[in-house]
Coordinates of C-alpha atoms in Angstrom, one line a residue:
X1 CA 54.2 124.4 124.1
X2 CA 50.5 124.3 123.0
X3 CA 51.4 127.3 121.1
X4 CA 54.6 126.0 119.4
X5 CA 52.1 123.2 118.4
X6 CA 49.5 125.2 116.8
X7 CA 52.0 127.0 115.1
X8 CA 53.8 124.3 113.9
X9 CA 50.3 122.2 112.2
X10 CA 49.6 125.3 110.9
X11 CA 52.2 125.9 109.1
X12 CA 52.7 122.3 107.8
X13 CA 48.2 122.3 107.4
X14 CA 48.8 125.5 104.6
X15 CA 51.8 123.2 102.8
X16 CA 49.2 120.0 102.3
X17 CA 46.1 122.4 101.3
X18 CA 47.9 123.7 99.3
X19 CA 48.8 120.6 97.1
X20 CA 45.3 119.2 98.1
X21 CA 43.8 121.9 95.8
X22 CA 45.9 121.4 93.0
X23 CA 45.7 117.9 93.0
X24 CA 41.9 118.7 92.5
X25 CA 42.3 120.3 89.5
X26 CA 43.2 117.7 87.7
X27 CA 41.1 114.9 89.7
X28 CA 38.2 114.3 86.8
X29 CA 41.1 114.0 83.8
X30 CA 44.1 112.3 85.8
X31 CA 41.9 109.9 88.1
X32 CA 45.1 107.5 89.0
X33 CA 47.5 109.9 89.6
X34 CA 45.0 111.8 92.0
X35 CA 44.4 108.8 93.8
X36 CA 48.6 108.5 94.0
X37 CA 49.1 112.3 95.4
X38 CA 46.2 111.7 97.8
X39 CA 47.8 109.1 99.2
X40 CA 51.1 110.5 99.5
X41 CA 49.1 113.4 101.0
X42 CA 47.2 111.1 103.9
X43 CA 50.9 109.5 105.2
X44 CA 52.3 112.7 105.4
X45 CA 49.7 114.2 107.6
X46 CA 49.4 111.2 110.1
X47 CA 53.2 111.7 110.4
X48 CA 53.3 115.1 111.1
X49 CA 49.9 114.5 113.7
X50 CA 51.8 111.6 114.9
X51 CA 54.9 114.2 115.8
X52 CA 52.8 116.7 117.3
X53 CA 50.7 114.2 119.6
X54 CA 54.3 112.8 120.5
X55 CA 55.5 116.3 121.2
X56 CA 53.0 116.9 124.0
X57 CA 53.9 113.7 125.9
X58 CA 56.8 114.4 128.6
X59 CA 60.4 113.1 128.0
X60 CA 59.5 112.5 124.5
X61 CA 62.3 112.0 122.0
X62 CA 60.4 112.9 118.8
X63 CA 61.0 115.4 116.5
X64 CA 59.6 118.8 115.9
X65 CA 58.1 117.9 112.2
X66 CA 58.7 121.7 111.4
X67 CA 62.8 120.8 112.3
X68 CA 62.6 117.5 111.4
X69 CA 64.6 117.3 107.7
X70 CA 63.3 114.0 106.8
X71 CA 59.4 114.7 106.7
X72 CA 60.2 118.7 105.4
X73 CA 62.1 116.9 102.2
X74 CA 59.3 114.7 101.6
X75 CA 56.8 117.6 101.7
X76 CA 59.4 119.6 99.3
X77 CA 59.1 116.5 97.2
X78 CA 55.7 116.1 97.1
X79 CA 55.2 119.8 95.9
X80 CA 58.2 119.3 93.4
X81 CA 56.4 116.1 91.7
X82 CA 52.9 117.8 92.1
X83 CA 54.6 121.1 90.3
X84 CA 56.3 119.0 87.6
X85 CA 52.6 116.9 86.7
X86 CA 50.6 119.8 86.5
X87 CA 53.8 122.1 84.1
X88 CA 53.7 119.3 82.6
X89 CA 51.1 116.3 81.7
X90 CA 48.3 118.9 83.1
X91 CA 49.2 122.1 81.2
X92 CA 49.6 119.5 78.1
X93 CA 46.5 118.4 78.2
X94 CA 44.7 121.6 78.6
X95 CA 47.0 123.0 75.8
X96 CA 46.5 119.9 73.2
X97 CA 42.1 119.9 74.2
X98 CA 42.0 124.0 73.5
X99 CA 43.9 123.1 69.8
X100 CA 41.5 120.6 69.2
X101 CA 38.4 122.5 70.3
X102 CA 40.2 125.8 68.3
X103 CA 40.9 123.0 65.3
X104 CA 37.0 121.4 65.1
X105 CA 35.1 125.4 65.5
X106 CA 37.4 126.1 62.5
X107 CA 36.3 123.5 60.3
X108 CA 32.4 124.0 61.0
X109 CA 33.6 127.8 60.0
X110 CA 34.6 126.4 57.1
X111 CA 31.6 124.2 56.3
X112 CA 29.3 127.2 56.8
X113 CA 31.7 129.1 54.6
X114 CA 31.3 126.7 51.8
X115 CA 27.4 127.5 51.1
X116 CA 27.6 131.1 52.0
X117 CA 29.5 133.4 49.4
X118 CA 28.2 137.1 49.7
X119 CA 30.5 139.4 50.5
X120 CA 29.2 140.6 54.1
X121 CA 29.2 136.4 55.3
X122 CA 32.8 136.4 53.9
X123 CA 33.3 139.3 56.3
X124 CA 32.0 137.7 58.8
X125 CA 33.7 134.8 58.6
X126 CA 37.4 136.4 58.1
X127 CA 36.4 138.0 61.6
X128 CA 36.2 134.7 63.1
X129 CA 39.0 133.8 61.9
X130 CA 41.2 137.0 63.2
X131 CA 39.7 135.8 66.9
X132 CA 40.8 132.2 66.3
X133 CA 44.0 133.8 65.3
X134 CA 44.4 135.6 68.7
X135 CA 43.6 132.2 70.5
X136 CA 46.3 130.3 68.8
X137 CA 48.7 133.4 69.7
X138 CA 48.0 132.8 73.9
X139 CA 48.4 129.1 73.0
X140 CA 51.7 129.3 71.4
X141 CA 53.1 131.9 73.5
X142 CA 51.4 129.1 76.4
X143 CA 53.6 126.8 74.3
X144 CA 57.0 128.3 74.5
X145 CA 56.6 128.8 78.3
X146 CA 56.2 125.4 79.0
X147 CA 59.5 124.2 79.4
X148 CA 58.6 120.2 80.5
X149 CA 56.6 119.9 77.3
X150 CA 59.4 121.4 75.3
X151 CA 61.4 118.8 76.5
X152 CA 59.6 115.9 75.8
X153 CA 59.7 115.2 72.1
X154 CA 56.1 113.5 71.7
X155 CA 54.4 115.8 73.1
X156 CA 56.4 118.9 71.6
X157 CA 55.5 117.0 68.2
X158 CA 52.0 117.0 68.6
X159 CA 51.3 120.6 69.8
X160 CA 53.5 121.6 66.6
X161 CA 51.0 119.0 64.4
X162 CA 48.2 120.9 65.7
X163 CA 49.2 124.3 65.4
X164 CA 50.0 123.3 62.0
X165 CA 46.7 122.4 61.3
X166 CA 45.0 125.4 62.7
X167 CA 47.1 127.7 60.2
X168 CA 46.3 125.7 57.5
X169 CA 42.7 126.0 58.7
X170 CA 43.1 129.6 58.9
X171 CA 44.9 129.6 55.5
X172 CA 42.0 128.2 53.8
X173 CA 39.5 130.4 55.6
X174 CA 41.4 133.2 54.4
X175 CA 42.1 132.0 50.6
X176 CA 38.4 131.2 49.9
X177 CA 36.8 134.3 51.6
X178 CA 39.6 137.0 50.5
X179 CA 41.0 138.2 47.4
X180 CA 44.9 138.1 49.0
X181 CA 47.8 136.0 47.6
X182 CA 48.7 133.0 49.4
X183 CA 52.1 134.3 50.0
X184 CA 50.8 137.2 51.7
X185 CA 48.5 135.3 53.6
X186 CA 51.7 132.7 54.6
X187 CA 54.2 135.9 55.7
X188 CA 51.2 137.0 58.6
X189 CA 50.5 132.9 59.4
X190 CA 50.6 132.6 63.8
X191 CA 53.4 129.9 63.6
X192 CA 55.3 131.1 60.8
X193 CA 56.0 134.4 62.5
X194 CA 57.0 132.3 65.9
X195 CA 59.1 129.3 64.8
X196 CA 60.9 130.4 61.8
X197 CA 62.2 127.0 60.8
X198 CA 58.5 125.8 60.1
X199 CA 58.2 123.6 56.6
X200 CA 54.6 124.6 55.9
X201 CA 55.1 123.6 52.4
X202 CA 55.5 120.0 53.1
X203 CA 52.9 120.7 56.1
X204 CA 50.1 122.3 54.0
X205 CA 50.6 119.9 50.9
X206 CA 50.0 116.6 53.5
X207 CA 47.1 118.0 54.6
X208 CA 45.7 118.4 51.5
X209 CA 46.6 114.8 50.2
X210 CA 44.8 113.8 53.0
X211 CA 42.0 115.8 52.1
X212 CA 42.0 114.5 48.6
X213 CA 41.8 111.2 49.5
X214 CA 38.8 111.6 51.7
X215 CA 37.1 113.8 48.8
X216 CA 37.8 110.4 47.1
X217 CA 35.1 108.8 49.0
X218 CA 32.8 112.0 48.7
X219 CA 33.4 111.3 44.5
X220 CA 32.3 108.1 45.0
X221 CA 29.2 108.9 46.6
X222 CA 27.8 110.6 43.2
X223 CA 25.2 108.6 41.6
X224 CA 25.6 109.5 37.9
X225 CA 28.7 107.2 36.5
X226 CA 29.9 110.1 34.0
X227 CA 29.9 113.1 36.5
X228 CA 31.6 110.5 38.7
X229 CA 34.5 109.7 35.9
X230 CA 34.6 113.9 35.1
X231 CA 35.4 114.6 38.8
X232 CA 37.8 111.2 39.4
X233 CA 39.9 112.5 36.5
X234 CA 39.4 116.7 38.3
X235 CA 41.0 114.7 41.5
X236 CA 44.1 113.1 40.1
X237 CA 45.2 116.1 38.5
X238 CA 44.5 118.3 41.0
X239 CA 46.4 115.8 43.4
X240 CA 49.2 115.5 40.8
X241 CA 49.9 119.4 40.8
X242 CA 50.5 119.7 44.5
X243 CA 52.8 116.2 44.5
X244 CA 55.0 116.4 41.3
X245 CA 56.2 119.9 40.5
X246 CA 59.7 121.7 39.6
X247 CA 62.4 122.4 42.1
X248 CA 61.7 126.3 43.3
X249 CA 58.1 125.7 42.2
X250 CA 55.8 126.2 45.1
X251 CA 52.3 125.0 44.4
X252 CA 51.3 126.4 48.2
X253 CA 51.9 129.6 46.5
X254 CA 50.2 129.3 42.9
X255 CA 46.7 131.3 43.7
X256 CA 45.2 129.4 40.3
X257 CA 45.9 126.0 42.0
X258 CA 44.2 126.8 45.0
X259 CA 41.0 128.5 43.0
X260 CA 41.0 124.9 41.3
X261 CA 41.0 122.7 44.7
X262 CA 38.4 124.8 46.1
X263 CA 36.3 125.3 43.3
X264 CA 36.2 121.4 42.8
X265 CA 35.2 121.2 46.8
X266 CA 32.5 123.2 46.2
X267 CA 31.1 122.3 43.5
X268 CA 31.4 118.2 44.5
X269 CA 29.7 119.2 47.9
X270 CA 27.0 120.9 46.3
X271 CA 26.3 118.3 43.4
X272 CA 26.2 116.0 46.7
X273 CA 23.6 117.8 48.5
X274 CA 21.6 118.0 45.0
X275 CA 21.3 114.7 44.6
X276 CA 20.4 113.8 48.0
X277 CA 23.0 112.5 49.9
X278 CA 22.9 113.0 53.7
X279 CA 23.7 116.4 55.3
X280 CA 26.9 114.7 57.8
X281 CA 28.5 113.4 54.5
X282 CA 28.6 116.2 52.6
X283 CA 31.2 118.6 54.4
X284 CA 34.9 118.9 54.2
X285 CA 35.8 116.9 57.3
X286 CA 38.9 117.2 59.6
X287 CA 41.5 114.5 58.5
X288 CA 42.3 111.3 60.2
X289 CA 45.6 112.0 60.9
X290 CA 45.0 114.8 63.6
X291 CA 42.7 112.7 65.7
X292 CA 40.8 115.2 67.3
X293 CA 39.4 113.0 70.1
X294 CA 37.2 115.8 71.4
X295 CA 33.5 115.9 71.1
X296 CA 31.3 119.2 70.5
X297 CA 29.7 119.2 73.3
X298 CA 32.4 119.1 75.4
X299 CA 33.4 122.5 77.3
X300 CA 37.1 123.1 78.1
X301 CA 36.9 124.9 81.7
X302 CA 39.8 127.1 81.1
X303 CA 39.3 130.5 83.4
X304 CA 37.5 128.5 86.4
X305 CA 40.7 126.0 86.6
X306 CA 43.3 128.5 85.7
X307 CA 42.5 130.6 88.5
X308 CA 42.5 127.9 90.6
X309 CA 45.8 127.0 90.0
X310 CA 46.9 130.8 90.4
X311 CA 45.3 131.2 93.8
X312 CA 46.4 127.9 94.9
X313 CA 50.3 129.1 94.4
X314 CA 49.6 132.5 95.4
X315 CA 48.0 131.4 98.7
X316 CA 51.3 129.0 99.1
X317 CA 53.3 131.7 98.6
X318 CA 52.2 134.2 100.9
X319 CA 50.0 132.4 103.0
X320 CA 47.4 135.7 103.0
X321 CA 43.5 134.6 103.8
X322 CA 42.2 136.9 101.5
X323 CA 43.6 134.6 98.8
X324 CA 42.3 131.7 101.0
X325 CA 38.5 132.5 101.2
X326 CA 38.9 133.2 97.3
X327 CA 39.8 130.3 96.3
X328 CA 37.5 128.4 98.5
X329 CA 34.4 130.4 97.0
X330 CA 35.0 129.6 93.8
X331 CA 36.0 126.1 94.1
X332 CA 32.5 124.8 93.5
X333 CA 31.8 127.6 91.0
X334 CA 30.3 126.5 87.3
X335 CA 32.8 126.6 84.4
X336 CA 31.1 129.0 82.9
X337 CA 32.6 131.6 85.4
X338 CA 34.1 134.4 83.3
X339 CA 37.3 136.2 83.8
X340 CA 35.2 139.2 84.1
X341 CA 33.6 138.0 87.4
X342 CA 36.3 137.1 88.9
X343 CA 37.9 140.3 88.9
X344 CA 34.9 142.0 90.4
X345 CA 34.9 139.0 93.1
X346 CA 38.7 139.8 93.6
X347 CA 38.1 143.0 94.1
X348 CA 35.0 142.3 97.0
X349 CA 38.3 140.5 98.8
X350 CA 40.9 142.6 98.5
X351 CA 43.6 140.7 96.2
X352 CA 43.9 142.6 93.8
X353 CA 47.3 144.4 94.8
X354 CA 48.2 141.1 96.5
X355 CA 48.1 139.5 92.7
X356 CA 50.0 143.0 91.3
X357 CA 52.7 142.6 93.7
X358 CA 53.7 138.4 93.1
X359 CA 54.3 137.3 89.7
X360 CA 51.1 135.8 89.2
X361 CA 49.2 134.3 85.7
X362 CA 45.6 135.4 87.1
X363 CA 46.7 139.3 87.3
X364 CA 47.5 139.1 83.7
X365 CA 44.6 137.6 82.6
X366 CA 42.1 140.4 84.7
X367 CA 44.1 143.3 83.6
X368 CA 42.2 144.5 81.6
X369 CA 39.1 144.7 83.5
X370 CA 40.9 146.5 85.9
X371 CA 41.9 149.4 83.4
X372 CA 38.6 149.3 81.9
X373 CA 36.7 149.1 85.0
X374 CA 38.8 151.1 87.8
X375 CA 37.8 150.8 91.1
X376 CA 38.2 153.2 94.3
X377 CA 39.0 151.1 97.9
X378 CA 37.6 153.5 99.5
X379 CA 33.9 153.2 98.0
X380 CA 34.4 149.8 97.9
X381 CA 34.7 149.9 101.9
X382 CA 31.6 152.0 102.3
X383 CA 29.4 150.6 100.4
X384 CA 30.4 147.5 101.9
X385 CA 29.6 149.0 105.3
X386 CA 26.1 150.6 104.5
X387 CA 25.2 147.0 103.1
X388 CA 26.2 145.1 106.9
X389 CA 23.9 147.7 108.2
X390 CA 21.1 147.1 106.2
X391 CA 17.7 146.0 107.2
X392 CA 16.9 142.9 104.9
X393 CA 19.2 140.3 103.6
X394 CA 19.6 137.2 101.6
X395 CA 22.6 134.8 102.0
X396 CA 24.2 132.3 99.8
X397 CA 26.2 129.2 100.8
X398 CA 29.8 129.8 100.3
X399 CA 31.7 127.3 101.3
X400 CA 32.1 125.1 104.2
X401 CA 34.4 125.8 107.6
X402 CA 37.5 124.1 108.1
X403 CA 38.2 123.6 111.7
X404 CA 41.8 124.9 111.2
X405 CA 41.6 127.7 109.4
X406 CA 37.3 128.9 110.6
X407 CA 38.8 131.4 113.0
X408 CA 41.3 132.7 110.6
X409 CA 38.2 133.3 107.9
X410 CA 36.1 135.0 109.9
X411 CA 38.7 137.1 111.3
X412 CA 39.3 138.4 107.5
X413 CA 35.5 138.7 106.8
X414 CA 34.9 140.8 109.4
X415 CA 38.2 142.7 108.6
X416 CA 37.3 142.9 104.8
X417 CA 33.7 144.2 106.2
X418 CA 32.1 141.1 104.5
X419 CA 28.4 140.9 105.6
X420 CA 28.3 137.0 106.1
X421 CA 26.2 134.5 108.8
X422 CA 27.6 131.0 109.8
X423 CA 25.0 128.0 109.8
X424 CA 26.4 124.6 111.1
X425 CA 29.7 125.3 110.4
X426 CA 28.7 126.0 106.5
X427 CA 29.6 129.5 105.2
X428 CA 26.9 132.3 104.1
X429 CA 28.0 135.1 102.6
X430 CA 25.0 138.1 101.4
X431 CA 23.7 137.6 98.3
X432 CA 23.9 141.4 97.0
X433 CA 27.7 141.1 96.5
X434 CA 26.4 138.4 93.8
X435 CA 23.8 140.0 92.0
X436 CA 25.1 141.3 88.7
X437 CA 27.7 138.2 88.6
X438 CA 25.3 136.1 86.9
X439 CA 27.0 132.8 86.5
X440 CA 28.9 133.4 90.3
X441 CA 25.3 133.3 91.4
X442 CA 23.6 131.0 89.5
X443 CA 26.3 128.4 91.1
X444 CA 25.9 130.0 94.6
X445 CA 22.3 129.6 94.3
X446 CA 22.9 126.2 93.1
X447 CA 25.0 125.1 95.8
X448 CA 22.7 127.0 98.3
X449 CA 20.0 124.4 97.1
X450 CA 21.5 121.5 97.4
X451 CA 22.8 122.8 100.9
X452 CA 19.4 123.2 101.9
X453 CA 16.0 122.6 100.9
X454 CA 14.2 125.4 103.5
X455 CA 14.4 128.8 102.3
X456 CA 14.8 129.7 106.2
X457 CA 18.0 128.6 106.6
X458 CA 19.2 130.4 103.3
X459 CA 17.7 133.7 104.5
X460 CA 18.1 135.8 107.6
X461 CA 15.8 139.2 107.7
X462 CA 17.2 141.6 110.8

């Protein structure tokens, strides 16, 4: 019977860590919905303890909660509604921020663009652009996979709005630092080539209406009333080209049109700058009408919380405690982790071939370290053993022990040959496997610190 119990919270302890961690993810961003999981979380685990306690009594009539179809289905629900939030309002959300960081590191591209003409900075500037090209591929393809956002029509509008944008972005880029058409620009645009159906003449030309009508204010800005008339009367026609033309007429299109609009934005920012006017105000800014809500200084944490989420469902799924211990080590990690480290730490644990073998986003995402940088399991294993027997040694703080999972860790430490020490139930593991993982160390070090203040009790010498 004590067996069949221990079995049983077990089983039902991996369900609820499970959606504890994911409900983490999002716990800074989606503060009242966290709170609302949590607590859905805390009922469920005093009934299932209720059930066990009640199990051990004699002639008890309660339920096995591992049997028992009422609290299973309300687990299953909670990890349906978790599931949904995070495919759904979550992925949104880090979609829609990565657009908007992609959409303002364009414009200050374009900015430095403006003052910079020779021919090796317009090189180096259409390179930038071919990377933020790449980034908006992953984000549409990102996109198309997310079925829950599809389906919602506000939020399927305002992805498309800002993928819009960023080609436009990239359009101009393009125009003003190459000598290629427009249309041959358009044919290779990111969204073009994935949603065939796109209007980006009616797109393009409301972006830059918008635009004129914030170089409006820039016009009025000039101090000298007869430049300001010469470049008022530039404006109007320049903004009645692109609004009144001939049907099959497409001013997108008409290279000499373009010249003129960015000819007259460079030479209004510049006249600006002459005469004085502040640094901030003279720059093409990002319209209104995309509010882009996110600040410069803000850094979107995408590989730390994406392999979060992977581990999380990849521990659900096959309950292994290599994936466990992974997860739990970089839970506290800085978000400057790259995917690069991460490989090399899934390597130190073993989970590689577990990711290979399980449909699983993280695998995709390391791949190519793993063909770059090939490993060999057995070197791995030797040089793990030559470092446990090792005289001198320096340990970082991993993580701390669960109760009801600690002898299930150490049981795969020692088994992965892991050269670790256990402190008040706090988690060491030796530094060395850390050394050339520089932001995986920084943070251990970090959290070593603020673990403890004596280097004694971060160091062991045998």
């Amino acid at each position: 019977m004590e067996e069949k119990l221990n079995i049983a919270k077990r089983t039902l302890l991996t369900r609820l860590y499970s959606v504890e961690q994911e409900i983490r993810i999002f716990e800074d961003t989606f503060p009242n919905e966290y709170k609302d999981f949590e607590k859905r979380i805390t009922k469920l685990k005093q009934a299932y303890n209720y059930s066990l306690e009640e199990m051990r009594k004699p002639l008890t009539f309660e339920i096995d909660p591992e049997t028992d179809t009422y609290k299973i289905g309300k687990v299953a629900q909670l990890e349906k509604d978790v599931k949904k939030f995070i495919d759904k309002d979550v992925r949104y959300y880090s979609i829609s921020n990565r657009l908007q960081h992609l959409i303002k590191k364009l414009n200050i591209l374009y900015n430095v663009s403006i003052a910079h003409h020779q021919k090796r900075d317009m090189e180096k500037v259409l390179s930038q652009v071919s990377k933020a090209k790449k980034l908006e591929i992953k984000l549409v393809e990102e996109f198309k996979s997310a079925c829950y956002i599809l389906s919602d029509t506000q939020m399927k509008e305002r992805i498309i709005e800002l993928l819009s944008y960023v080609d436009y972005e990239t359009l101009k880029l393009e125009i003003r630092n190459s000598d290629e058409h427009p249309k041959t620009l358009i044919s290779e645009l990111v969204f073009l080539e994935n949603f065939n159906e796109f209007d980006y003449t009616s797109a393009f030309i409301t972006f830059i209406k918008a635009e004129i009508n914030d170089q409006k204010e820039l016009v009025n800005l000039i101090s000298d009333k007869k430049k300001k008339k010469i470049f008022k009367t530039e404006l109007v026609e320049i903004l009645e080209k692109f609004t009144y033309f001939k049907e099959g007429e497409n001013p997108i299109l008409d290279i000499g049109l373009w010249e003129k609009f960015l000819n007259f934005e460079s030479t209004l920012i510049e006249i600006l700058k002459f005469s004085g006017v502040e640094g901030n105000k003279t720059k093409v800014k990002i319209i209104d009408k995309m509010e882009i809500n996110v600040k410069n200084s803000e850094i979107l944490i995408v590989p730390l919380k994406k392999t979060q989420i992977s581990l999380i469902k990849l521990f659900s799924k096959t309950q292994d405690m290599r994936i466990y211990v992974l997860e739990k080590l970089i839970e506290n990690m800085s978000e400057n982790i790259s995917y690069k480290e991460i490989y090399y730490l899934s390597l130190l644990f073993d989970v590689i071939e577990i990711m290979r073998n399980n449909s699983n986003e993280l695998f995709s995402n390391i791949e190519k370290y793993i063909v770059k940088y090939p490993y060999d399991t057995r070197n791995i294993v030797k040089r793990k053993k030559d470092l446990i027997n090792s005289n001198k040694k320096e340990y970082l703080f991993a993580f701390i022990l669960d109760d009801n999972f600690k002898n299930d860790v150490i049981k795969i430490l020692k088994k992965l040959y892991i050269d670790y020490k256990i402190v008040d139930n706090k988690l060491f593991i030796n530094s060395f496997y850390f050394n050339n993982l520089k932001n995986v160390y920084k943070s251990l070090l970090q959290n070593t610190k603020s673990q403890y203040k004596c280097k004694n009790d971060c160091k062991k010498t045998s």
